[in-house]
PDB file of C-alpha atoms in Angstrom:
ATOM      1  CA  UNK W 119      -9.338  11.257  -2.110  1.00  0.00           C
ATOM      2  CA  UNK W 120      -9.747  11.753   1.643  1.00  0.00           C
ATOM      3  CA  UNK W 121     -13.037   9.878   1.532  1.00  0.00           C
ATOM      4  CA  UNK W 122     -11.120   6.963   0.034  1.00  0.00           C
ATOM      5  CA  UNK W 123      -8.861   6.907   3.089  1.00  0.00           C
ATOM      6  CA  UNK W 124     -11.871   6.937   5.400  1.00  0.00           C
ATOM      7  CA  UNK W 125     -13.208   3.908   3.533  1.00  0.00           C
ATOM      8  CA  UNK W 126      -9.791   2.245   3.727  1.00  0.00           C
ATOM      9  CA  UNK W 127      -9.583   2.775   7.503  1.00  0.00           C
ATOM     10  CA  UNK W 128     -13.079   1.282   7.811  1.00  0.00           C
ATOM     11  CA  UNK W 129     -11.870  -1.697   5.760  1.00  0.00           C
ATOM     12  CA  UNK W 130     -14.365  -0.941   3.002  1.00  0.00           C
ATOM     13  CA  UNK W 131     -11.817  -1.851   0.376  1.00  0.00           C
ATOM     14  CA  UNK W 132     -14.095  -1.937  -2.667  1.00  0.00           C
ATOM     15  CA  UNK W 133     -15.453   1.520  -1.887  1.00  0.00           C
ATOM     16  CA  UNK W 134     -11.958   2.882  -1.227  1.00  0.00           C
ATOM     17  CA  UNK W 135     -10.718   1.397  -4.501  1.00  0.00           C
ATOM     18  CA  UNK W 136     -13.576   2.973  -6.442  1.00  0.00           C
ATOM     19  CA  UNK W 137     -12.776   6.396  -4.996  1.00  0.00           C
ATOM     20  CA  UNK W 138      -9.014   6.201  -5.510  1.00  0.00           C
ATOM     21  CA  UNK W 139      -9.435   4.853  -9.044  1.00  0.00           C
ATOM     22  CA  UNK W 140     -11.242   8.066 -10.028  1.00  0.00           C
ATOM     23  CA  UNK W 141      -7.970   9.975  -9.560  1.00  0.00           C
ATOM     24  CA  UNK W 142      -5.285   7.918 -11.338  1.00  0.00           C
ATOM     25  CA  UNK W 143      -2.810  10.815 -11.568  1.00  0.00           C
ATOM     26  CA  UNK W 144      -3.155  11.963  -7.948  1.00  0.00           C
ATOM     27  CA  UNK W 145      -0.241  10.690  -5.855  1.00  0.00           C
ATOM     28  CA  UNK W 146      -2.317  10.273  -2.691  1.00  0.00           C
ATOM     29  CA  UNK W 147      -4.845   8.199  -4.626  1.00  0.00           C
ATOM     30  CA  UNK W 148      -2.041   6.073  -6.073  1.00  0.00           C
ATOM     31  CA  UNK W 149      -0.692   5.506  -2.562  1.00  0.00           C
ATOM     32  CA  UNK W 150      -4.197   4.650  -1.410  1.00  0.00           C
ATOM     33  CA  UNK W 151      -4.575   1.948  -4.050  1.00  0.00           C
ATOM     34  CA  UNK W 152      -1.336   0.354  -2.909  1.00  0.00           C
ATOM     35  CA  UNK W 153      -2.332   0.661   0.747  1.00  0.00           C
ATOM     36  CA  UNK W 154      -5.420  -1.394  -0.081  1.00  0.00           C
ATOM     37  CA  UNK W 155      -3.110  -4.175  -1.275  1.00  0.00           C
ATOM     38  CA  UNK W 156      -1.130  -3.890   1.930  1.00  0.00           C
ATOM     39  CA  UNK W 157      -4.286  -3.935   4.076  1.00  0.00           C
ATOM     40  CA  UNK W 158      -5.372  -7.103   2.280  1.00  0.00           C
ATOM     41  CA  UNK W 159      -1.951  -8.607   3.116  1.00  0.00           C
ATOM     42  CA  UNK W 160      -0.941  -8.741  -0.552  1.00  0.00           C
ATOM     43  CA  UNK W 161       2.542  -7.586   0.413  1.00  0.00           C
ATOM     44  CA  UNK W 162       4.393  -8.783  -2.684  1.00  0.00           C
ATOM     45  CA  UNK W 163       2.196  -6.747  -5.012  1.00  0.00           C
ATOM     46  CA  UNK W 164       2.311  -3.809  -2.594  1.00  0.00           C
ATOM     47  CA  UNK W 165       6.125  -3.898  -2.661  1.00  0.00           C
ATOM     48  CA  UNK W 166       6.087  -3.932  -6.460  1.00  0.00           C
ATOM     49  CA  UNK W 167       3.681  -0.989  -6.624  1.00  0.00           C
ATOM     50  CA  UNK W 168       5.460   1.015  -3.909  1.00  0.00           C
ATOM     51  CA  UNK W 169       8.731   0.554  -5.805  1.00  0.00           C
ATOM     52  CA  UNK W 170       7.058   1.903  -8.932  1.00  0.00           C
ATOM     53  CA  UNK W 171       5.776   4.917  -7.015  1.00  0.00           C
ATOM     54  CA  UNK W 172       9.184   5.436  -5.443  1.00  0.00           C
ATOM     55  CA  UNK W 173      10.892   5.416  -8.855  1.00  0.00           C
ATOM     56  CA  UNK W 174       8.652   8.338  -9.846  1.00  0.00           C
ATOM     57  CA  UNK W 175       8.871  10.061  -6.430  1.00  0.00           C
ATOM     58  CA  UNK W 176      12.313   9.191  -5.033  1.00  0.00           C
ATOM     59  CA  UNK W 177      12.211  11.720  -2.189  1.00  0.00           C
ATOM     60  CA  UNK W 178       8.804  10.690  -0.817  1.00  0.00           C
ATOM     61  CA  UNK W 179       9.428   9.516   2.758  1.00  0.00           C
ATOM     62  CA  UNK W 180       5.907   8.153   3.113  1.00  0.00           C
ATOM     63  CA  UNK W 181       6.388   5.784   0.179  1.00  0.00           C
ATOM     64  CA  UNK W 182       9.771   4.708   1.565  1.00  0.00           C
ATOM     65  CA  UNK W 183       8.167   3.904   4.929  1.00  0.00           C
ATOM     66  CA  UNK W 184       5.309   1.977   3.338  1.00  0.00           C
ATOM     67  CA  UNK W 185       7.759   0.025   1.197  1.00  0.00           C
ATOM     68  CA  UNK W 186       9.884  -0.824   4.240  1.00  0.00           C
ATOM     69  CA  UNK W 187       6.797  -1.905   6.210  1.00  0.00           C
ATOM     70  CA  UNK W 188       5.653  -4.143   3.368  1.00  0.00           C
ATOM     71  CA  UNK W 189       9.089  -5.737   3.053  1.00  0.00           C
ATOM     72  CA  UNK W 190       9.103  -6.311   6.812  1.00  0.00           C
ATOM     73  CA  UNK W 191       5.733  -8.083   6.601  1.00  0.00           C
ATOM     74  CA  UNK W 192       7.038 -10.319   3.819  1.00  0.00           C
ATOM     75  CA  UNK W 193       9.997 -11.170   6.041  1.00  0.00           C
ATOM     76  CA  UNK W 194       7.683 -12.052   8.932  1.00  0.00           C
ATOM     77  CA  UNK W 195       5.619 -14.323   6.685  1.00  0.00           C
ATOM     78  CA  UNK W 196       8.767 -16.021   5.378  1.00  0.00           C
ATOM     79  CA  UNK W 197      10.029 -16.580   8.900  1.00  0.00           C
ATOM     80  CA  UNK W 198       6.695 -18.144   9.942  1.00  0.00           C
ATOM     81  CA  UNK W 199       6.769 -20.507   6.963  1.00  0.00           C
ATOM     82  CA  UNK W 200      10.366 -21.404   7.704  1.00  0.00           C
ATOM     83  CA  UNK W 201       9.492 -22.344  11.298  1.00  0.00           C
ATOM     84  CA  UNK W 202       6.701 -24.691  10.209  1.00  0.00           C
TER      85      UNK W 202
END
């Protein structure tokens, strides 16, 4: 799973996805798949997936932070559109 994060940090999203997908029941791999969405600026889907992860892991502070960051990014995009 750690190799998937290295690929994610190097923006090798397809490679990261392939690695994370091998471990569908591993929480860090699940987070990694959603972080790919976030890195690709697909914030709406990331929010949906982070909420799903949070419903299964309600005490996970990392998921809460990622969810908040994704919601913040959606808000920034909305504000930009509103100004145009």
